[in-house]
PDB file of C-alpha atoms in Angstrom:
ATOM      1  CA  MET X   1      -0.012   0.042  -0.254  1.00  0.00           C
ATOM      2  CA  SER X   2       1.407   3.216  -1.560  1.00  0.00           C
ATOM      3  CA  HIS X   3       2.441   6.183   1.456  1.00  0.00           C
ATOM      4  CA  GLU X   4      -1.061   8.404  -0.146  1.00  0.00           C
ATOM      5  CA  HIS X   5      -2.997   5.435   0.177  1.00  0.00           C
ATOM      6  CA  ARG X   6      -2.470   4.404   4.040  1.00  0.00           C
ATOM      7  CA  LEU X   7      -2.977   8.360   4.628  1.00  0.00           C
ATOM      8  CA  ARG X   8      -6.242   8.105   2.990  1.00  0.00           C
ATOM      9  CA  PHE X   9      -7.191   5.122   4.432  1.00  0.00           C
ATOM     10  CA  LYS X  10      -6.189   6.514   8.166  1.00  0.00           C
ATOM     11  CA  THR X  11      -7.708   9.869   7.748  1.00  0.00           C
ATOM     12  CA  LEU X  12     -11.088   7.859   6.522  1.00  0.00           C
ATOM     13  CA  VAL X  13     -11.080   5.672   9.856  1.00  0.00           C
ATOM     14  CA  MET X  14     -10.221   9.061  11.799  1.00  0.00           C
ATOM     15  CA  VAL X  15     -13.180  10.821  10.293  1.00  0.00           C
ATOM     16  CA  LEU X  16     -15.532   8.147  10.601  1.00  0.00           C
ATOM     17  CA  LEU X  17     -14.573   7.803  14.437  1.00  0.00           C
ATOM     18  CA  MET X  18     -14.952  11.809  14.349  1.00  0.00           C
ATOM     19  CA  VAL X  19     -18.611  11.439  13.075  1.00  0.00           C
ATOM     20  CA  VAL X  20     -19.519   8.413  15.562  1.00  0.00           C
ATOM     21  CA  CYS X  21     -17.729  10.329  18.768  1.00  0.00           C
ATOM     22  CA  ALA X  22     -19.722  13.356  17.922  1.00  0.00           C
ATOM     23  CA  ASN X  23     -23.159  12.062  16.828  1.00  0.00           C
ATOM     24  CA  THR X  24     -22.942   9.488  20.168  1.00  0.00           C
ATOM     25  CA  GLY X  25     -21.915  12.856  22.333  1.00  0.00           C
ATOM     26  CA  ASP X  26     -24.610  14.562  21.388  1.00  0.00           C
ATOM     27  CA  LEU X  27     -27.167  11.707  21.599  1.00  0.00           C
ATOM     28  CA  MET X  28     -26.550  10.949  24.856  1.00  0.00           C
ATOM     29  CA  LEU X  29     -26.374  14.903  26.237  1.00  0.00           C
ATOM     30  CA  ALA X  30     -29.957  14.950  24.590  1.00  0.00           C
ATOM     31  CA  ARG X  31     -30.967  11.578  26.276  1.00  0.00           C
ATOM     32  CA  GLY X  32     -29.274  12.836  29.761  1.00  0.00           C
ATOM     33  CA  MET X  33     -31.562  16.012  29.058  1.00  0.00           C
ATOM     34  CA  LYS X  34     -34.742  14.150  28.514  1.00  0.00           C
ATOM     35  CA  GLN X  35     -34.264  12.090  31.901  1.00  0.00           C
ATOM     36  CA  ILE X  36     -33.964  15.322  33.881  1.00  0.00           C
ATOM     37  CA  GLY X  37     -36.968  16.912  32.189  1.00  0.00           C
ATOM     38  CA  ASN X  38     -37.575  20.587  31.162  1.00  0.00           C
ATOM     39  CA  VAL X  39     -34.771  23.296  32.635  1.00  0.00           C
ATOM     40  CA  GLU X  40     -36.897  26.218  34.096  1.00  0.00           C
ATOM     41  CA  ILE X  41     -35.445  29.670  33.549  1.00  0.00           C
ATOM     42  CA  SER X  42     -34.930  30.630  37.185  1.00  0.00           C
ATOM     43  CA  PHE X  43     -32.224  30.621  39.828  1.00  0.00           C
ATOM     44  CA  PRO X  44     -33.828  27.417  41.293  1.00  0.00           C
ATOM     45  CA  GLY X  45     -34.753  25.766  38.094  1.00  0.00           C
ATOM     46  CA  LEU X  46     -31.168  26.424  36.761  1.00  0.00           C
ATOM     47  CA  ARG X  47     -29.527  25.206  39.863  1.00  0.00           C
ATOM     48  CA  HIS X  48     -31.576  22.038  39.819  1.00  0.00           C
ATOM     49  CA  ALA X  49     -30.111  21.221  36.140  1.00  0.00           C
ATOM     50  CA  LEU X  50     -26.765  22.310  37.082  1.00  0.00           C
ATOM     51  CA  LEU X  51     -26.469  19.960  39.712  1.00  0.00           C
ATOM     52  CA  SER X  52     -28.653  16.941  37.979  1.00  0.00           C
ATOM     53  CA  THR X  53     -26.210  17.272  34.935  1.00  0.00           C
ATOM     54  CA  ILE X  54     -23.311  16.883  37.325  1.00  0.00           C
ATOM     55  CA  GLN X  55     -24.880  13.443  38.485  1.00  0.00           C
ATOM     56  CA  SER X  56     -25.949  12.392  35.259  1.00  0.00           C
ATOM     57  CA  GLY X  57     -23.979   9.286  34.021  1.00  0.00           C
ATOM     58  CA  SER X  58     -25.991   9.872  30.414  1.00  0.00           C
ATOM     59  CA  ILE X  59     -24.004  13.699  30.329  1.00  0.00           C
ATOM     60  CA  TRP X  60     -20.387  12.586  31.203  1.00  0.00           C
ATOM     61  CA  ILE X  61     -20.639   9.616  28.723  1.00  0.00           C
ATOM     62  CA  GLY X  62     -21.770  12.127  26.318  1.00  0.00           C
ATOM     63  CA  ILE X  63     -18.955  14.551  27.713  1.00  0.00           C
ATOM     64  CA  PHE X  64     -16.266  12.089  27.173  1.00  0.00           C
ATOM     65  CA  PHE X  65     -17.432  11.217  24.019  1.00  0.00           C
ATOM     66  CA  LEU X  66     -17.125  14.959  22.424  1.00  0.00           C
ATOM     67  CA  ILE X  67     -13.584  14.855  23.832  1.00  0.00           C
ATOM     68  CA  GLY X  68     -12.909  11.874  21.585  1.00  0.00           C
ATOM     69  CA  PHE X  69     -14.631  14.208  18.830  1.00  0.00           C
ATOM     70  CA  THR X  70     -12.120  16.994  19.631  1.00  0.00           C
ATOM     71  CA  LEU X  71      -8.967  14.395  19.903  1.00  0.00           C
ATOM     72  CA  CYS X  72     -10.141  12.685  16.593  1.00  0.00           C
ATOM     73  CA  TYR X  73     -10.746  16.073  14.590  1.00  0.00           C
ATOM     74  CA  MET X  74      -7.627  17.567  15.759  1.00  0.00           C
ATOM     75  CA  THR X  75      -5.831  14.356  14.565  1.00  0.00           C
ATOM     76  CA  ALA X  76      -7.493  14.627  11.375  1.00  0.00           C
ATOM     77  CA  VAL X  77      -6.725  17.922  10.242  1.00  0.00           C
ATOM     78  CA  SER X  78      -3.184  17.424  11.417  1.00  0.00           C
ATOM     79  CA  TRP X  79      -3.148  14.332   8.789  1.00  0.00           C
ATOM     80  CA  ALA X  80      -5.145  15.840   6.020  1.00  0.00           C
ATOM     81  CA  ASP X  81      -6.093  19.133   4.463  1.00  0.00           C
ATOM     82  CA  TYR X  82      -9.574  20.940   6.271  1.00  0.00           C
ATOM     83  CA  SER X  83     -11.282  20.625   2.879  1.00  0.00           C
ATOM     84  CA  PHE X  84     -10.988  16.638   3.160  1.00  0.00           C
ATOM     85  CA  VAL X  85     -12.027  16.582   6.254  1.00  0.00           C
ATOM     86  CA  MET X  86     -15.141  19.366   6.433  1.00  0.00           C
ATOM     87  CA  PRO X  87     -17.304  17.590   4.584  1.00  0.00           C
ATOM     88  CA  ALA X  88     -17.830  14.862   7.451  1.00  0.00           C
ATOM     89  CA  GLY X  89     -19.018  18.003   9.490  1.00  0.00           C
ATOM     90  CA  ALA X  90     -21.528  19.008   7.092  1.00  0.00           C
ATOM     91  CA  PHE X  91     -23.031  15.222   6.472  1.00  0.00           C
ATOM     92  CA  GLY X  92     -23.049  15.213  10.335  1.00  0.00           C
ATOM     93  CA  TYR X  93     -26.231  16.966  10.231  1.00  0.00           C
ATOM     94  CA  ALA X  94     -28.027  14.653   8.072  1.00  0.00           C
ATOM     95  CA  VAL X  95     -26.755  11.531  10.145  1.00  0.00           C
ATOM     96  CA  GLN X  96     -27.952  13.014  13.545  1.00  0.00           C
ATOM     97  CA  THR X  97     -31.331  13.261  12.367  1.00  0.00           C
ATOM     98  CA  MET X  98     -31.169   9.938  10.955  1.00  0.00           C
ATOM     99  CA  LEU X  99     -29.625   8.674  14.485  1.00  0.00           C
ATOM    100  CA  ALA X 100     -32.672  10.805  16.150  1.00  0.00           C
ATOM    101  CA  ILE X 101     -35.322   8.884  14.567  1.00  0.00           C
ATOM    102  CA  LEU X 102     -33.629   5.557  14.729  1.00  0.00           C
ATOM    103  CA  VAL X 103     -32.594   5.889  18.851  1.00  0.00           C
ATOM    104  CA  LEU X 104     -34.336   8.406  20.140  1.00  0.00           C
ATOM    105  CA  HIS X 105     -37.474   7.450  18.261  1.00  0.00           C
ATOM    106  CA  GLU X 106     -38.498  11.251  17.183  1.00  0.00           C
ATOM    107  CA  VAL X 107     -40.950  11.810  14.192  1.00  0.00           C
ATOM    108  CA  VAL X 108     -39.040  13.778  11.429  1.00  0.00           C
ATOM    109  CA  SER X 109     -41.336  15.275   8.866  1.00  0.00           C
ATOM    110  CA  GLY X 110     -40.253  15.736   5.197  1.00  0.00           C
ATOM    111  CA  LYS X 111     -40.439  19.466   5.703  1.00  0.00           C
ATOM    112  CA  ARG X 112     -37.831  19.148   8.333  1.00  0.00           C
ATOM    113  CA  TRP X 113     -35.896  16.963   6.087  1.00  0.00           C
ATOM    114  CA  ILE X 114     -35.650  19.640   3.339  1.00  0.00           C
ATOM    115  CA  GLY X 115     -34.209  22.145   6.121  1.00  0.00           C
ATOM    116  CA  VAL X 116     -32.198  19.525   7.203  1.00  0.00           C
ATOM    117  CA  VAL X 117     -30.819  18.960   3.552  1.00  0.00           C
ATOM    118  CA  LEU X 118     -30.467  23.155   2.763  1.00  0.00           C
ATOM    119  CA  ILE X 119     -28.248  22.994   6.031  1.00  0.00           C
ATOM    120  CA  CYS X 120     -25.845  20.394   4.903  1.00  0.00           C
ATOM    121  CA  VAL X 121     -25.458  22.200   1.402  1.00  0.00           C
ATOM    122  CA  GLY X 122     -25.184  25.296   2.939  1.00  0.00           C
ATOM    123  CA  VAL X 123     -22.519  24.193   5.637  1.00  0.00           C
ATOM    124  CA  LEU X 124     -20.730  22.479   2.238  1.00  0.00           C
ATOM    125  CA  LEU X 125     -20.645  25.727   0.633  1.00  0.00           C
ATOM    126  CA  VAL X 126     -19.193  27.451   3.343  1.00  0.00           C
ATOM    127  CA  GLY X 127     -16.531  25.315   4.067  1.00  0.00           C
ATOM    128  CA  GLN X 128     -15.132  25.620   0.725  1.00  0.00           C
ATOM    129  CA  THR X 129     -13.557  28.877   1.155  1.00  0.00           C
ATOM    130  CA  LYS X 130      -9.800  29.846   0.923  1.00  0.00           C
ATOM    131  CA  PRO X 131      -7.908  29.411   4.185  1.00  0.00           C
ATOM    132  CA  ASN X 132      -6.768  32.712   4.239  1.00  0.00           C
ATOM    133  CA  THR X 133      -8.170  35.558   2.594  1.00  0.00           C
ATOM    134  CA  THR X 134      -6.707  38.665   4.834  1.00  0.00           C
ATOM    135  CA  ASN X 135      -2.958  38.828   4.440  1.00  0.00           C
ATOM    136  CA  ASN X 136       0.194  37.176   2.227  1.00  0.00           C
ATOM    137  CA  THR X 137       2.703  35.772   4.718  1.00  0.00           C
ATOM    138  CA  GLY X 138       4.671  34.167   2.589  1.00  0.00           C
ATOM    139  CA  PRO X 139       7.709  34.530   0.683  1.00  0.00           C
ATOM    140  CA  ALA X 140       8.002  36.960  -2.273  1.00  0.00           C
ATOM    141  CA  ALA X 141       8.143  35.030  -5.526  1.00  0.00           C
ATOM    142  CA  PRO X 142      11.581  35.769  -7.024  1.00  0.00           C
TER     143      PRO X 142
ATOM    144  CA  MET P   1     -41.187  28.003  20.522  1.00  0.00           C
ATOM    145  CA  THR P   2     -40.002  31.581  21.343  1.00  0.00           C
ATOM    146  CA  ARG P   3     -38.379  30.605  24.087  1.00  0.00           C
ATOM    147  CA  VAL P   4     -36.133  28.021  22.077  1.00  0.00           C
ATOM    148  CA  ILE P   5     -35.561  30.669  19.677  1.00  0.00           C
ATOM    149  CA  LEU P   6     -33.992  32.834  22.038  1.00  0.00           C
ATOM    150  CA  MET P   7     -31.924  30.098  23.924  1.00  0.00           C
ATOM    151  CA  LEU P   8     -30.665  29.156  20.125  1.00  0.00           C
ATOM    152  CA  ILE P   9     -30.079  32.871  19.371  1.00  0.00           C
ATOM    153  CA  PHE P  10     -27.918  33.155  22.902  1.00  0.00           C
ATOM    154  CA  PHE P  11     -26.144  29.874  22.283  1.00  0.00           C
ATOM    155  CA  VAL P  12     -24.920  30.913  18.912  1.00  0.00           C
ATOM    156  CA  LEU P  13     -23.490  33.956  20.285  1.00  0.00           C
ATOM    157  CA  CYS P  14     -21.874  32.426  23.380  1.00  0.00           C
ATOM    158  CA  ASN P  15     -20.212  29.632  20.878  1.00  0.00           C
ATOM    159  CA  THR P  16     -19.132  31.810  18.345  1.00  0.00           C
ATOM    160  CA  GLY P  17     -17.971  34.567  20.860  1.00  0.00           C
ATOM    161  CA  GLY P  18     -15.954  32.048  22.721  1.00  0.00           C
ATOM    162  CA  GLU P  19     -14.609  30.347  19.839  1.00  0.00           C
ATOM    163  CA  LEU P  20     -13.132  34.182  18.336  1.00  0.00           C
ATOM    164  CA  ALA P  21     -11.567  34.823  21.773  1.00  0.00           C
ATOM    165  CA  MET P  22     -10.175  31.238  22.165  1.00  0.00           C
ATOM    166  CA  SER P  23      -8.973  31.733  18.735  1.00  0.00           C
ATOM    167  CA  TYR P  24      -7.484  35.277  19.205  1.00  0.00           C
ATOM    168  CA  GLY P  25      -5.649  34.390  22.429  1.00  0.00           C
ATOM    169  CA  MET P  26      -4.240  31.173  21.476  1.00  0.00           C
ATOM    170  CA  LYS P  27      -3.035  33.577  18.730  1.00  0.00           C
ATOM    171  CA  GLN P  28      -1.264  35.766  21.387  1.00  0.00           C
ATOM    172  CA  VAL P  29       0.132  32.343  23.405  1.00  0.00           C
ATOM    173  CA  GLY P  30       1.697  30.817  20.409  1.00  0.00           C
ATOM    174  CA  GLU P  31       2.362  27.127  19.990  1.00  0.00           C
ATOM    175  CA  PRO P  32       3.860  24.828  22.179  1.00  0.00           C
ATOM    176  CA  LYS P  33       7.586  24.737  21.854  1.00  0.00           C
ATOM    177  CA  SER P  34       7.877  20.997  21.953  1.00  0.00           C
ATOM    178  CA  PHE P  35       5.374  18.233  23.390  1.00  0.00           C
ATOM    179  CA  ARG P  36       7.679  17.147  26.208  1.00  0.00           C
ATOM    180  CA  PRO P  37       5.691  17.690  29.637  1.00  0.00           C
ATOM    181  CA  ILE P  38       7.899  20.527  30.421  1.00  0.00           C
ATOM    182  CA  ALA P  39       7.135  22.619  27.724  1.00  0.00           C
ATOM    183  CA  LEU P  40       3.486  22.077  27.881  1.00  0.00           C
ATOM    184  CA  LEU P  41       3.275  22.622  31.295  1.00  0.00           C
ATOM    185  CA  ARG P  42       4.946  26.220  30.410  1.00  0.00           C
ATOM    186  CA  PHE P  43       2.206  26.565  27.210  1.00  0.00           C
ATOM    187  CA  VAL P  44      -0.713  25.915  29.909  1.00  0.00           C
ATOM    188  CA  TRP P  45       0.683  28.498  32.322  1.00  0.00           C
ATOM    189  CA  ALA P  46       1.374  31.012  29.429  1.00  0.00           C
ATOM    190  CA  ALA P  47      -2.598  30.650  28.137  1.00  0.00           C
ATOM    191  CA  ALA P  48      -3.909  30.548  31.551  1.00  0.00           C
ATOM    192  CA  GLN P  49      -2.145  34.293  31.830  1.00  0.00           C
ATOM    193  CA  ASN P  50      -3.909  35.522  28.400  1.00  0.00           C
ATOM    194  CA  SER P  51      -6.717  37.342  29.663  1.00  0.00           C
ATOM    195  CA  TRP P  52      -8.791  36.737  26.234  1.00  0.00           C
ATOM    196  CA  LEU P  53      -9.078  32.821  27.609  1.00  0.00           C
ATOM    197  CA  TRP P  54     -10.408  33.824  30.557  1.00  0.00           C
ATOM    198  CA  VAL P  55     -13.098  35.999  28.265  1.00  0.00           C
ATOM    199  CA  ALA P  56     -13.520  32.680  26.292  1.00  0.00           C
ATOM    200  CA  LEU P  57     -14.251  29.915  29.132  1.00  0.00           C
ATOM    201  CA  PRO P  58     -17.393  31.467  30.348  1.00  0.00           C
ATOM    202  CA  LEU P  59     -18.953  32.005  27.115  1.00  0.00           C
ATOM    203  CA  LEU P  60     -17.982  28.648  26.282  1.00  0.00           C
ATOM    204  CA  ALA P  61     -19.360  27.288  29.373  1.00  0.00           C
ATOM    205  CA  ALA P  62     -22.114  29.477  29.131  1.00  0.00           C
ATOM    206  CA  SER P  63     -22.836  27.759  25.002  1.00  0.00           C
ATOM    207  CA  PHE P  64     -22.478  24.155  26.735  1.00  0.00           C
ATOM    208  CA  TYR P  65     -25.178  24.619  29.139  1.00  0.00           C
ATOM    209  CA  SER P  66     -27.389  26.669  26.918  1.00  0.00           C
ATOM    210  CA  LEU P  67     -26.844  23.530  24.115  1.00  0.00           C
ATOM    211  CA  LEU P  68     -28.197  21.397  26.892  1.00  0.00           C
ATOM    212  CA  ILE P  69     -31.058  23.383  28.011  1.00  0.00           C
ATOM    213  CA  LEU P  70     -31.895  23.459  24.198  1.00  0.00           C
ATOM    214  CA  PHE P  71     -31.356  19.400  24.596  1.00  0.00           C
ATOM    215  CA  SER P  72     -34.218  19.512  27.057  1.00  0.00           C
ATOM    216  CA  TRP P  73     -36.619  21.784  25.359  1.00  0.00           C
ATOM    217  CA  ALA P  74     -36.524  20.672  22.213  1.00  0.00           C
ATOM    218  CA  PRO P  75     -35.837  17.381  19.537  1.00  0.00           C
ATOM    219  CA  VAL P  76     -32.198  16.432  18.768  1.00  0.00           C
ATOM    220  CA  SER P  77     -33.578  16.335  15.178  1.00  0.00           C
ATOM    221  CA  VAL P  78     -34.380  20.299  15.607  1.00  0.00           C
ATOM    222  CA  VAL P  79     -31.440  21.396  18.067  1.00  0.00           C
ATOM    223  CA  ILE P  80     -28.664  20.201  16.195  1.00  0.00           C
ATOM    224  CA  PRO P  81     -29.508  21.218  12.539  1.00  0.00           C
ATOM    225  CA  ALA P  82     -30.249  24.493  14.052  1.00  0.00           C
ATOM    226  CA  SER P  83     -27.093  24.952  15.803  1.00  0.00           C
ATOM    227  CA  ALA P  84     -25.682  25.174  12.187  1.00  0.00           C
ATOM    228  CA  SER P  85     -26.716  28.721  12.944  1.00  0.00           C
ATOM    229  CA  ASN P  86     -23.276  29.087  14.113  1.00  0.00           C
ATOM    230  CA  TYR P  87     -22.083  29.371  10.627  1.00  0.00           C
ATOM    231  CA  ILE P  88     -24.581  32.346   9.567  1.00  0.00           C
ATOM    232  CA  VAL P  89     -22.934  34.419  12.852  1.00  0.00           C
ATOM    233  CA  GLY P  90     -19.171  33.298  12.143  1.00  0.00           C
ATOM    234  CA  THR P  91     -19.726  34.402   8.412  1.00  0.00           C
ATOM    235  CA  PHE P  92     -20.616  37.918   9.446  1.00  0.00           C
ATOM    236  CA  GLY P  93     -17.979  37.993  11.946  1.00  0.00           C
ATOM    237  CA  ALA P  94     -15.309  37.167   9.454  1.00  0.00           C
ATOM    238  CA  LYS P  95     -16.542  40.039   7.480  1.00  0.00           C
ATOM    239  CA  TYR P  96     -17.228  42.806   9.430  1.00  0.00           C
ATOM    240  CA  LEU P  97     -15.049  42.066  12.686  1.00  0.00           C
ATOM    241  CA  LEU P  98     -11.941  40.236  11.081  1.00  0.00           C
ATOM    242  CA  LYS P  99     -12.691  42.041   7.553  1.00  0.00           C
ATOM    243  CA  GLU P 100     -12.102  38.743   5.775  1.00  0.00           C
ATOM    244  CA  ASP P 101     -13.252  38.560   2.134  1.00  0.00           C
ATOM    245  CA  VAL P 102     -15.621  36.474   1.974  1.00  0.00           C
ATOM    246  CA  SER P 103     -16.534  34.668  -1.397  1.00  0.00           C
ATOM    247  CA  PHE P 104     -20.144  34.503  -3.191  1.00  0.00           C
ATOM    248  CA  LYS P 105     -19.951  30.613  -2.572  1.00  0.00           C
ATOM    249  CA  ARG P 106     -20.011  31.497   1.035  1.00  0.00           C
ATOM    250  CA  TRP P 107     -22.490  34.109   0.931  1.00  0.00           C
ATOM    251  CA  LEU P 108     -24.756  31.501  -0.908  1.00  0.00           C
ATOM    252  CA  GLY P 109     -24.068  28.863   1.553  1.00  0.00           C
ATOM    253  CA  VAL P 110     -24.951  31.287   4.486  1.00  0.00           C
ATOM    254  CA  VAL P 111     -28.255  31.874   2.452  1.00  0.00           C
ATOM    255  CA  LEU P 112     -29.267  28.518   2.261  1.00  0.00           C
ATOM    256  CA  VAL P 113     -28.265  27.663   5.992  1.00  0.00           C
ATOM    257  CA  ILE P 114     -30.738  30.694   7.158  1.00  0.00           C
ATOM    258  CA  LEU P 115     -33.503  29.003   4.683  1.00  0.00           C
ATOM    259  CA  GLY P 116     -32.648  25.307   6.152  1.00  0.00           C
ATOM    260  CA  VAL P 117     -32.444  26.756   9.880  1.00  0.00           C
ATOM    261  CA  ALA P 118     -35.939  28.699   9.171  1.00  0.00           C
ATOM    262  CA  ILE P 119     -37.389  25.786   8.065  1.00  0.00           C
ATOM    263  CA  VAL P 120     -36.400  23.188  10.632  1.00  0.00           C
ATOM    264  CA  LEU P 121     -37.511  25.719  13.266  1.00  0.00           C
ATOM    265  CA  HIS P 122     -40.866  26.231  11.302  1.00  0.00           C
ATOM    266  CA  THR P 123     -40.973  22.404  11.818  1.00  0.00           C
ATOM    267  CA  GLY P 124     -41.328  22.610  15.692  1.00  0.00           C
ATOM    268  CA  GLY P 125     -39.275  23.506  18.523  1.00  0.00           C
ATOM    269  CA  HIS P 126     -41.117  21.939  21.430  1.00  0.00           C
TER     270      HIS P 126
END
């Protein structure tokens, strides 16, 4: 296996891990908060929510997965270009919606799916931008 | 529904503000000289003395807790897609605060994200 193929393969594995960690993390946070119930915006309500989140196993598992996501993301962008890693972030919105249906049994209408697809395409376009547009710090051409 | 939109705005402002402050502060601190434990400790000490980091941390903590509150109020299939509003605020911040050159393609992306978030929120935030 050539160096380029090896790099592509390990980056793809890391991107896959990144998506799994991000989606699992968000799902666990959502599950934990559903168990805690509606948070009231008042001093006692927020204090109760804060104490409940600290004691929630699901929330800690969610945080653990989100730390895993950050580590995988940092590793992936250190191996490959941002433009190669970024589309995974855009499609994450669709994957998350799918998981919400499958794992949390949420009902998602066709209209909401249209919104999700527009967001995915929009995020993809926003990400396809030059990494530096404000200054040219490289050496001058000879 | 109104409270979901208000909390979403709070989340996006805290998140974008926190990330901007963190990015600005870390640029002032610079990168670690090596990955030896003593160099990493020096790096953490230098970062802890940067005031922008202390602006970023409470903002990022507030954004995390507002996301948790949103999860308690609305379905995941609404909260996560709607959190893409970060890209809208981020692009306006890049254009008007950081004076970056924002391409037509990026503006088109922002318009699609605005439309998508509006549709997702319209389908129910409870």
